[in-house]
Coordinates of C-alpha atoms in Angstrom, one line a residue:
M52 CA 0.0 0.0 0.0
T53 CA 2.8 2.4 0.9
S54 CA 4.7 1.5 -2.3
T55 CA 1.6 2.3 -4.4
A56 CA 1.0 5.6 -2.7
S57 CA 4.6 6.5 -3.1
S58 CA 4.6 5.7 -6.9
T59 CA 1.3 7.7 -7.2
D60 CA 2.9 10.7 -5.5
T61 CA 5.9 10.4 -7.8
R62 CA 3.7 10.4 -10.9
Q63 CA 1.7 13.4 -9.7
S64 CA 4.9 15.3 -9.0
Q65 CA 6.3 14.4 -12.4
A66 CA 3.0 15.5 -14.0
A67 CA 3.0 18.8 -12.1
E68 CA 6.6 19.4 -13.2
A69 CA 5.7 18.6 -16.8
Q70 CA 3.0 21.3 -16.6
Q71 CA 5.6 24.0 -15.8
P72 CA 6.6 26.3 -18.7
S73 CA 9.6 25.0 -20.5
W74 CA 11.6 28.1 -19.6
Q75 CA 11.1 27.3 -15.9
Q76 CA 12.4 23.8 -16.4
R77 CA 15.5 25.1 -18.3
L78 CA 16.3 27.6 -15.7
R79 CA 16.2 25.1 -12.8
R80 CA 19.8 24.1 -13.6
F81 CA 20.8 27.7 -12.7
G82 CA 19.0 27.7 -9.4
Y83 CA 15.5 28.9 -10.5
T84 CA 12.7 27.8 -8.2
A85 CA 9.0 28.6 -8.9
P86 CA 7.3 30.6 -6.1
P87 CA 5.2 28.4 -3.7
R88 CA 1.5 28.2 -4.4
T89 CA -0.3 30.0 -1.6
D90 CA -3.5 32.0 -1.2
V91 CA -3.7 34.4 -4.2
R92 CA -4.5 37.3 -1.9
D93 CA -1.2 36.8 -0.1
R94 CA 0.7 36.6 -3.4
L95 CA -0.9 39.8 -4.6
V96 CA -0.4 41.7 -1.4
P97 CA 2.2 39.9 0.9
P98 CA 1.9 40.5 4.6
Y99 CA 4.5 42.5 6.5
A100 CA 7.1 40.5 8.5
E101 CA 6.8 40.7 12.2
P102 CA 9.6 40.3 14.7
S103 CA 10.0 36.8 16.2
P104 CA 8.3 36.4 19.6
R105 CA 11.7 35.1 20.9
L106 CA 13.1 38.7 20.4
W107 CA 10.4 40.2 22.7
A108 CA 10.9 37.4 25.2
T109 CA 14.6 38.0 25.2
L110 CA 14.0 41.7 25.9
G111 CA 11.5 40.9 28.6
L112 CA 8.7 42.9 27.0
R113 CA 5.0 42.1 27.5
H114 CA 2.9 41.1 24.5
Q115 CA 0.9 44.4 24.5
V116 CA 4.1 46.5 24.6
A117 CA 5.6 44.4 21.8
E118 CA 2.6 44.9 19.6
R119 CA 2.7 48.6 20.2
L120 CA 6.4 48.8 19.4
T121 CA 5.8 46.8 16.2
R122 CA 3.0 49.1 15.1
W123 CA 5.0 52.3 15.9
S124 CA 8.2 51.0 14.3
G125 CA 6.8 51.4 10.8
W126 CA 7.2 55.2 11.2
G127 CA 9.3 55.4 14.3
G128 CA 12.3 53.6 12.8
P129 CA 12.4 55.6 9.6
L130 CA 12.0 58.8 11.5
L131 CA 15.0 58.0 13.8
V132 CA 17.2 57.2 10.8
T133 CA 16.0 60.4 9.1
L134 CA 16.8 62.4 12.2
L135 CA 20.4 61.1 12.2
A136 CA 20.7 61.9 8.5
G137 CA 19.4 65.4 9.0
L138 CA 21.7 66.2 11.9
M139 CA 24.7 65.2 9.8
R140 CA 23.5 67.1 6.7
F141 CA 22.6 70.3 8.5
W142 CA 25.7 70.4 10.8
N143 CA 27.8 73.4 9.9
L144 CA 26.0 73.6 6.5
G145 CA 27.4 77.0 5.7
S146 CA 31.0 75.7 5.6
P147 CA 33.0 76.1 3.5
K148 CA 31.9 79.7 3.3
A149 CA 32.6 79.8 -0.4
V150 CA 31.0 79.2 -3.8
I151 CA 32.1 75.6 -4.5
F152 CA 32.2 73.9 -7.9
D153 CA 29.0 74.5 -9.9
E154 CA 27.4 76.5 -7.2
T155 CA 28.8 79.3 -9.1
Y156 CA 26.0 78.7 -11.7
Y157 CA 23.0 77.4 -9.8
A158 CA 23.1 79.5 -6.6
K159 CA 23.1 82.7 -8.7
D160 CA 20.6 81.4 -11.2
A161 CA 18.3 80.5 -8.4
W162 CA 18.6 84.0 -6.9
A163 CA 17.9 85.5 -10.3
L164 CA 14.9 83.2 -11.0
I165 CA 13.1 84.3 -7.8
H166 CA 13.7 87.9 -8.5
R167 CA 13.5 88.2 -12.3
G168 CA 11.8 85.0 -13.4
Y169 CA 14.7 84.1 -15.7
E170 CA 18.5 83.6 -15.4
V171 CA 20.8 86.6 -15.9
N172 CA 24.5 87.3 -16.7
W173 CA 26.5 88.1 -13.6
D174 CA 29.8 90.0 -13.4
K175 CA 32.9 87.9 -13.2
N176 CA 33.6 89.1 -9.6
A177 CA 30.0 88.4 -8.5
N178 CA 31.0 85.4 -6.3
D179 CA 33.3 87.6 -4.2
L180 CA 30.8 90.4 -3.9
V181 CA 28.1 88.0 -2.8
L182 CA 30.3 86.5 0.0
Q183 CA 31.7 89.9 1.0
H184 CA 28.2 91.6 1.3
N185 CA 26.3 88.5 2.5
G186 CA 24.3 88.4 -0.7
H187 CA 23.2 92.1 -0.6
V188 CA 24.0 92.7 -4.3
S189 CA 21.9 94.0 -7.2
V190 CA 20.5 91.5 -9.6
P191 CA 21.4 92.1 -13.3
T192 CA 18.7 92.3 -16.0
D193 CA 20.7 91.0 -19.0
A194 CA 19.3 87.5 -19.8
A195 CA 21.7 84.5 -19.7
Y196 CA 21.8 81.4 -21.9
V197 CA 21.4 78.4 -19.5
V198 CA 21.2 74.7 -20.4
H199 CA 19.1 73.2 -17.6
P200 CA 15.3 73.7 -16.9
P201 CA 14.3 75.8 -13.9
V202 CA 12.7 73.5 -11.3
G203 CA 15.9 72.6 -9.5
K204 CA 17.0 76.3 -9.4
Y205 CA 13.6 77.3 -8.1
I206 CA 14.0 74.7 -5.3
I207 CA 17.4 76.2 -4.4
G208 CA 15.9 79.7 -4.6
I209 CA 13.4 78.8 -1.9
G210 CA 16.2 78.3 0.6
E211 CA 17.8 81.6 -0.5
W212 CA 14.5 83.4 -0.2
M213 CA 14.1 82.1 3.4
F214 CA 17.7 82.4 4.7
G215 CA 19.4 84.8 2.4
F216 CA 21.8 84.8 -0.6
N217 CA 24.6 83.0 1.3
P218 CA 26.1 79.5 1.5
F219 CA 23.6 78.3 4.1
G220 CA 20.7 79.7 2.1
W221 CA 21.6 78.2 -1.2
R222 CA 22.4 74.8 0.4
F223 CA 19.4 74.6 2.7
M224 CA 16.9 73.0 0.3
T225 CA 19.3 70.4 -1.1
A226 CA 20.1 69.4 2.5
L227 CA 16.4 69.2 3.3
L228 CA 15.6 67.1 0.2
G229 CA 18.6 64.9 0.9
T230 CA 17.3 64.3 4.4
L231 CA 13.7 63.7 3.3
S232 CA 15.0 61.3 0.6
V233 CA 16.4 59.1 3.5
L234 CA 12.9 59.0 5.0
L235 CA 11.4 58.1 1.6
L236 CA 13.9 55.3 1.1
C237 CA 13.2 53.8 4.5
R238 CA 9.5 53.7 3.8
I239 CA 10.0 52.5 0.2
G240 CA 12.3 49.7 1.3
R241 CA 9.9 48.7 4.1
R242 CA 7.0 48.4 1.6
M243 CA 9.1 46.5 -1.0
F244 CA 10.8 44.1 1.5
R245 CA 7.8 43.9 3.9
S246 CA 10.4 44.4 6.6
T247 CA 10.9 47.5 8.8
F248 CA 14.4 46.4 9.5
L249 CA 15.5 46.1 5.9
G250 CA 13.7 49.4 5.0
C251 CA 15.5 51.3 7.7
L252 CA 18.8 49.6 6.8
A253 CA 18.5 50.9 3.2
G254 CA 17.8 54.4 4.5
A255 CA 20.7 54.2 6.9
L256 CA 23.1 53.0 4.2
M257 CA 22.1 56.1 2.1
A258 CA 22.5 58.3 5.2
V259 CA 26.2 57.3 5.4
D260 CA 26.9 57.3 1.7
G261 CA 29.6 60.0 0.9
L262 CA 28.3 61.0 -2.5
H263 CA 24.7 61.4 -1.3
F264 CA 26.0 63.3 1.8
V265 CA 28.1 65.7 -0.3
M266 CA 25.4 66.3 -2.8
S267 CA 23.0 67.0 0.0
R268 CA 25.3 69.8 1.2
T269 CA 25.9 71.4 -2.1
S270 CA 23.5 73.4 -4.3
L271 CA 23.7 71.4 -7.4
L272 CA 20.8 70.1 -9.4
D273 CA 21.5 66.4 -9.3
G274 CA 20.5 66.0 -5.6
V275 CA 17.2 67.6 -6.4
L276 CA 16.8 65.3 -9.4
M277 CA 17.5 62.3 -7.2
F278 CA 14.8 63.3 -4.8
F279 CA 12.0 63.6 -7.4
V280 CA 13.1 60.3 -9.1
L281 CA 13.0 58.5 -5.8
A282 CA 9.6 60.1 -4.9
A283 CA 8.2 59.0 -8.3
F284 CA 9.4 55.5 -7.7
G285 CA 7.9 55.4 -4.2
C286 CA 4.5 56.6 -5.6
L287 CA 4.6 53.8 -8.2
V288 CA 5.4 51.2 -5.5
V289 CA 2.4 52.4 -3.4
D290 CA 0.2 52.4 -6.6
R291 CA 1.3 48.8 -7.2
D292 CA 0.2 47.7 -3.8
R293 CA -3.1 49.6 -4.0
A294 CA -3.9 48.2 -7.5
R295 CA -3.1 44.6 -6.4
A296 CA -5.2 45.0 -3.2
R297 CA -8.1 46.1 -5.3
L298 CA -7.7 43.1 -7.6
A299 CA -7.4 40.7 -4.7
A300 CA -10.6 42.1 -3.1
A301 CA -12.4 41.4 -6.4
L302 CA -11.4 37.8 -6.6
P303 CA -13.9 35.2 -5.3
A304 CA -13.2 33.0 -2.3
D305 CA -14.1 29.3 -2.1
A306 CA -16.1 27.7 0.7
D307 CA -13.0 27.5 2.9
G308 CA -12.4 31.2 2.5
V309 CA -9.3 30.7 0.3
V310 CA -9.0 33.1 -2.6
R311 CA -8.4 31.4 -5.9
P312 CA -7.3 32.7 -9.3
D313 CA -10.2 33.7 -11.5
A314 CA -9.6 34.4 -15.2
H315 CA -12.8 36.5 -15.7
T316 CA -12.2 38.7 -12.7
A317 CA -8.5 39.1 -13.5
E318 CA -9.2 40.2 -17.1
T319 CA -12.2 42.5 -16.5
T320 CA -11.6 44.2 -13.2
R321 CA -11.0 48.0 -13.5
L322 CA -8.4 49.3 -11.1
G323 CA -9.9 52.9 -10.7
M324 CA -8.3 56.3 -11.1
R325 CA -5.1 55.3 -9.2
P326 CA -4.1 58.7 -7.7
W327 CA -0.6 57.5 -6.7
R328 CA 0.2 57.0 -10.4
W329 CA -0.9 60.5 -11.2
T330 CA 1.3 61.8 -8.4
A331 CA 4.2 59.8 -9.9
G332 CA 3.6 61.6 -13.2
L333 CA 3.9 64.9 -11.3
M334 CA 7.1 63.9 -9.7
L335 CA 8.5 62.7 -13.0
G336 CA 7.6 66.0 -14.5
L337 CA 9.5 67.8 -11.8
A338 CA 12.4 65.5 -12.4
L339 CA 12.3 66.4 -16.1
G340 CA 12.0 70.0 -15.2
T341 CA 15.2 69.7 -13.1
K342 CA 17.5 68.0 -15.7
W343 CA 16.7 66.4 -19.0
S344 CA 18.1 63.1 -17.9
G345 CA 14.8 62.6 -16.1
L346 CA 13.3 61.7 -19.5
Y347 CA 15.0 58.3 -19.4
V348 CA 13.6 57.7 -16.0
L349 CA 10.1 58.7 -17.2
A350 CA 10.3 56.1 -20.0
A351 CA 11.7 53.3 -17.8
F352 CA 9.3 53.8 -14.9
C353 CA 6.2 53.9 -17.2
L354 CA 7.3 50.6 -18.8
M355 CA 7.9 49.1 -15.3
S356 CA 4.5 50.2 -14.0
V357 CA 2.7 48.6 -16.9
L358 CA 4.6 45.4 -16.5
W359 CA 3.6 45.4 -12.9
D360 CA 0.0 45.5 -14.0
V361 CA 0.6 42.5 -16.3
G362 CA 2.2 40.6 -13.4
A363 CA -0.8 41.4 -11.1
R364 CA -3.4 40.2 -13.6
R365 CA -1.4 37.1 -14.4
T366 CA -1.2 36.3 -10.7
A367 CA -4.9 36.8 -10.3
G368 CA -5.5 34.2 -13.0
A369 CA -5.7 36.1 -16.3
R370 CA -5.1 33.8 -19.3
H371 CA -4.2 36.8 -21.5
P372 CA -2.6 39.3 -19.0
Y373 CA -1.0 41.5 -21.7
A374 CA -4.3 41.9 -23.6
A375 CA -6.2 42.7 -20.4
T376 CA -3.5 45.2 -19.3
L377 CA -3.5 46.9 -22.8
K378 CA -7.3 47.2 -22.6
H379 CA -7.8 48.4 -19.1
D380 CA -4.5 49.9 -17.8
T381 CA -2.1 51.1 -20.4
G382 CA -4.1 54.0 -21.7
F383 CA -4.7 55.4 -18.2
A384 CA -1.1 54.7 -17.3
F385 CA 0.0 56.8 -20.2
L386 CA -2.4 59.7 -19.3
A387 CA -1.4 59.7 -15.7
T388 CA 2.4 60.0 -16.5
V389 CA 3.4 61.3 -19.8
P390 CA 0.9 64.2 -20.3
V391 CA 1.1 65.1 -16.6
A392 CA 4.9 65.2 -16.8
I393 CA 4.9 67.4 -20.0
V394 CA 2.4 69.8 -18.5
T395 CA 4.4 70.0 -15.3
Y396 CA 7.5 70.7 -17.3
L397 CA 5.8 73.5 -19.3
V398 CA 4.4 75.1 -16.1
S399 CA 7.9 75.2 -14.6
W400 CA 8.8 77.7 -17.3
T401 CA 6.1 80.2 -16.2
G402 CA 8.6 82.8 -15.1
W403 CA 10.4 82.7 -18.5
I404 CA 7.0 82.7 -20.4
L405 CA 5.7 85.7 -18.5
S406 CA 8.8 87.7 -19.1
P407 CA 8.7 90.4 -21.9
D408 CA 9.2 89.4 -25.5
N409 CA 10.7 92.7 -26.4
G410 CA 14.3 91.7 -25.7
K411 CA 14.1 92.5 -22.0
G412 CA 12.9 89.1 -20.9
G413 CA 14.4 85.6 -20.7
Y414 CA 17.0 84.4 -23.2
F415 CA 15.4 83.6 -26.6
R416 CA 12.0 84.8 -25.3
N417 CA 11.7 87.2 -28.3
W418 CA 12.9 84.7 -30.9
A419 CA 9.4 84.1 -32.4
V420 CA 8.9 87.8 -33.0
T421 CA 12.4 88.4 -34.5
D422 CA 14.4 85.6 -36.1
G423 CA 11.5 83.1 -35.9
K424 CA 9.0 85.1 -38.0
G425 CA 7.2 83.1 -40.7
G426 CA 7.3 79.4 -41.3
N427 CA 4.7 76.7 -41.0
W428 CA 4.1 76.9 -37.2
T429 CA 3.0 80.5 -36.8
F430 CA -0.4 79.3 -35.6
L431 CA 1.2 78.3 -32.3
P432 CA 1.7 80.9 -29.5
D433 CA 4.9 82.9 -29.8
W434 CA 6.0 81.8 -26.4
L435 CA 5.7 78.1 -27.3
R436 CA 7.7 78.5 -30.6
S437 CA 10.4 80.5 -28.7
L438 CA 10.6 77.9 -26.0
W439 CA 10.8 75.1 -28.6
H440 CA 13.7 76.9 -30.3
Y441 CA 15.4 77.4 -26.9
E442 CA 15.1 73.7 -26.2
H443 CA 16.5 72.8 -29.6
E444 CA 19.5 74.9 -28.9
V445 CA 20.0 73.3 -25.5
Y446 CA 19.8 69.9 -27.0
N447 CA 22.6 70.7 -29.5
F448 CA 24.7 72.0 -26.6
H449 CA 24.2 68.8 -24.5
V450 CA 24.9 66.5 -27.4
H451 CA 28.1 68.2 -28.5
L452 CA 29.5 69.1 -25.1
S453 CA 33.1 67.8 -25.2
S454 CA 35.2 70.4 -23.5
P455 CA 37.8 68.5 -21.4
H456 CA 37.7 68.8 -17.6
T457 CA 40.1 67.7 -14.9
Y458 CA 37.5 65.7 -13.1
Q459 CA 35.5 64.2 -16.0
S460 CA 35.1 60.5 -15.9
N461 CA 33.8 57.6 -18.0
P462 CA 30.6 55.8 -16.6
W463 CA 32.5 52.5 -16.8
S464 CA 34.4 53.7 -13.7
W465 CA 31.6 55.0 -11.6
L466 CA 30.6 51.9 -9.7
V467 CA 34.2 51.3 -8.6
L468 CA 34.7 55.0 -7.8
G469 CA 37.3 55.5 -10.4
R470 CA 37.3 59.3 -10.6
P471 CA 35.5 61.3 -7.9
V472 CA 35.1 65.1 -8.2
S473 CA 36.8 67.6 -6.0
F474 CA 34.3 70.4 -5.3
F475 CA 36.6 72.5 -3.1
Y476 CA 40.3 72.4 -2.0
E477 CA 42.5 74.7 0.1
S478 CA 45.9 74.2 1.8
P479 CA 45.7 76.2 5.0
L480 CA 48.9 76.8 7.0
P481 CA 49.3 75.5 10.6
G482 CA 47.1 77.5 13.0
K483 CA 44.7 78.8 10.2
D484 CA 41.3 77.7 9.0
G485 CA 41.2 74.8 11.4
C486 CA 44.6 73.4 10.6
P487 CA 46.3 72.3 13.9
S488 CA 49.1 74.6 15.0
D489 CA 51.3 71.5 15.6
A490 CA 50.6 70.1 12.1
G491 CA 54.2 70.8 11.1
D492 CA 53.3 71.1 7.4
K493 CA 50.4 72.6 5.6
C494 CA 47.0 71.0 5.9
A495 CA 44.4 69.9 3.3
R496 CA 40.8 71.0 3.3
E497 CA 38.7 69.4 0.7
V498 CA 35.1 68.6 -0.3
L499 CA 35.3 65.4 -2.4
A500 CA 32.2 64.0 -4.1
L501 CA 33.2 60.4 -3.3
G502 CA 30.8 57.5 -2.5
T503 CA 31.6 55.6 0.7
P504 CA 34.0 53.1 -0.9
I505 CA 33.0 49.9 1.0
L506 CA 29.4 50.6 0.3
W507 CA 29.9 51.1 -3.4
W508 CA 32.2 48.1 -3.8
A509 CA 29.6 46.0 -1.9
A510 CA 27.0 47.4 -4.3
C511 CA 28.9 45.9 -7.2
F512 CA 28.2 42.5 -5.8
A513 CA 24.7 43.5 -4.9
V514 CA 24.0 44.4 -8.5
V515 CA 25.1 40.9 -9.7
F516 CA 22.9 39.4 -7.0
L517 CA 20.0 41.5 -8.2
L518 CA 20.3 40.3 -11.7
W519 CA 20.5 36.7 -10.6
R520 CA 17.5 37.1 -8.3
W521 CA 15.5 38.7 -11.0
A522 CA 16.4 36.2 -13.7
F523 CA 16.3 33.0 -11.7
R524 CA 13.9 33.8 -8.8
R525 CA 11.6 36.0 -10.8
D526 CA 11.7 38.5 -7.9
W527 CA 9.9 41.7 -8.9
R528 CA 11.8 43.7 -6.2
A529 CA 15.1 42.8 -7.8
G530 CA 13.7 43.9 -11.2
A531 CA 12.4 47.2 -9.9
I532 CA 15.7 48.1 -8.2
A533 CA 17.6 47.1 -11.3
C534 CA 15.3 49.3 -13.4
G535 CA 16.0 52.3 -11.1
I536 CA 19.8 51.7 -11.5
A537 CA 19.6 51.2 -15.2
A538 CA 17.4 54.3 -15.8
G539 CA 19.9 56.5 -14.0
Y540 CA 23.1 54.8 -15.2
L541 CA 22.9 53.2 -18.6
P542 CA 21.9 56.3 -20.6
W543 CA 25.3 57.9 -19.9
F544 CA 27.1 55.1 -21.9
Q545 CA 25.8 56.5 -25.1
Y546 CA 27.7 59.7 -24.5
Q547 CA 31.2 58.3 -24.4
E548 CA 32.7 61.5 -25.9
R549 CA 30.7 63.9 -23.8
T550 CA 32.1 65.7 -20.7
I551 CA 30.4 63.9 -17.8
F552 CA 31.1 63.6 -14.1
F553 CA 30.8 60.9 -11.4
F554 CA 28.4 62.9 -9.3
Y555 CA 25.7 62.3 -11.9
A556 CA 25.5 58.9 -10.3
V557 CA 23.7 60.3 -7.2
I558 CA 20.4 59.7 -9.1
F559 CA 20.7 55.9 -8.6
V560 CA 22.4 55.9 -5.2
P561 CA 19.0 55.1 -3.5
F562 CA 18.7 52.0 -5.7
L563 CA 22.2 50.9 -4.9
C564 CA 21.3 51.1 -1.2
L565 CA 18.2 49.1 -1.8
A566 CA 20.3 46.5 -3.6
V567 CA 22.8 46.2 -0.7
A568 CA 19.9 46.0 1.8
M569 CA 18.3 43.2 -0.2
M570 CA 21.7 41.4 -0.4
I571 CA 22.1 41.7 3.3
G572 CA 18.6 40.3 3.8
A573 CA 19.7 37.3 1.8
I574 CA 22.9 37.0 3.9
L575 CA 20.8 37.0 7.1
G576 CA 18.9 34.0 5.8
P577 CA 15.4 33.2 4.7
P578 CA 12.5 32.4 7.2
G579 CA 12.9 29.0 8.7
S580 CA 16.7 29.0 8.6
T581 CA 18.5 27.1 11.3
E582 CA 19.9 29.0 14.3
R583 CA 23.4 28.3 13.2
R584 CA 22.6 29.8 9.7
R585 CA 21.0 32.8 11.4
V586 CA 24.0 33.5 13.6
I587 CA 26.5 33.2 10.8
G588 CA 24.4 35.4 8.6
A589 CA 23.8 38.0 11.3
A590 CA 27.5 38.2 12.1
S591 CA 28.5 38.6 8.4
A592 CA 25.8 41.2 7.8
G593 CA 26.8 43.1 11.0
I594 CA 30.4 43.2 10.0
L595 CA 29.6 44.6 6.6
V596 CA 27.3 47.3 8.0
L597 CA 29.9 48.3 10.6
L598 CA 32.6 48.5 8.0
I599 CA 30.5 50.8 5.9
A600 CA 29.7 53.0 8.9
W601 CA 33.4 53.1 9.8
N602 CA 34.4 53.9 6.2
F603 CA 32.0 56.9 6.2
I604 CA 33.4 58.2 9.5
Y605 CA 37.0 57.7 8.2
F606 CA 36.3 59.9 5.1
W607 CA 34.2 62.4 7.0
P608 CA 36.9 65.2 6.8
L609 CA 36.9 64.9 3.0
Y610 CA 33.1 65.1 2.8
T611 CA 32.9 68.2 5.1
G612 CA 35.9 70.3 4.1
T613 CA 37.5 69.7 7.5
S614 CA 41.2 70.7 7.7
I615 CA 43.5 67.7 8.3
P616 CA 47.3 67.3 8.1
I617 CA 48.4 66.7 4.6
E618 CA 49.7 63.2 5.5
Q619 CA 46.3 62.2 6.8
W620 CA 44.8 63.5 3.6
R621 CA 47.3 61.4 1.5
S622 CA 46.4 58.3 3.5
R623 CA 42.8 58.7 2.4
M624 CA 43.7 58.8 -1.3
W625 CA 43.3 55.1 -1.7
L626 CA 43.5 55.2 -5.5
D627 CA 45.8 57.4 -7.6
T628 CA 42.9 58.6 -9.6
W629 CA 41.3 60.2 -6.6
V630 CA 44.0 62.9 -6.5

């Protein structure tokens, strides 16, 4: 009897295996395993992980207190991590009291935008005058040719409007957005991993990343772009959960209360207006209005969101998920993102549009009534034709920008930190500008846009882990994180001859931190692991996290412009290309 039952089970197992798609069978040799078949509701909207009761027992906490802590930790943990990040970013924010690197463009452009509505040409000695007179300088009226949209400069200008035209004022908003991005990442990571710990870990890793830290304390556009890209990603993740929850609620349950796949429901259910997707469109429009590289992110995120809908309908039981998604979701997905982003972009130019077209307004504002007279497009408003001409000229500038720069780098070297960017450098003598009087030799005072090395080198392995996890475990989280990295990173490879810099990589730093957090989660071990496996995993993960934190502390002087003896500075130049 036992032998017959065993052979029957074997035949059933073989039959079930034969029913698997051929690609699943082929990938098994590389480690692919199909996800376990559970209640469809739990597969559409997985529950959040809760701490083990053994943890609370070890800490001696009552059940009621443990429940309250678990409930509060969803916001309490991220807020604590954000508080730490904010304290570091706002500490001595006005130092160096100088116009460092490209602040020479964006700080003054921001001040002009909030006073004139368009950028202006400043005198060559404007930086010195601004610092000497604490920003109390007259704003020119002669329009300047600039090559980036205005949103990021308006953001910087808000800080200047509140705190003055000084280093603290023009760095305030980038520090604020850098701090808030840590909060966003904690919450996004928590929602994706269904783990408060891993979400907070991802935010903590970004809090101690050197590149994110430096960009949060410098009034450049890339930190603003990173914030809007991350916010858009977060909105889409929330939208994914809400849409899947709506689909799960529509599925019928059997007599035992178990939700089963249903083809009709999966292919006909409408998922509503989806306000989070519209909000994502707004964030993507603000990203595009900060730097044009946001356009690649817009395309990648739109495709990713639609593929999520396909996956949701397939999980719910749709026999033709692509057709169902095309019929019910794709059109609304397009309307909620692309037109919203375009309208947001156009609205961001309001100051330029409202400026005079008689030669006393923004650059090229009078093009349609002078050089642009005639043609086939005169039925369009003059401001729109002038703006289109301006954008065309800016495109030509970006495509053909090839002026050599000391700190330019090839994107192939970014992940390994091949060539960071020095934003500021001075060599104070002993006893001056923070240089110890007993230093013996001169000191070095630098602000170096350098990612925390151990974090970035760990991220190289994490990216490989992501690709494996996505390809052979069909893990949507790995695919989403990889999409964020690819959208911010891969487009730069098509501009091999263009002058580009490592700090552009800050746009995908949040996704690198998510990747490392996900890899650390795998190191800790899956649920049900043996105690020995858990101990080894926890020790290994703990050592890695502590090394990253130490590495950030070690390079702190180079991130903050703190004077250190020249020998200590040299000891931190781990690669010759960092000098």
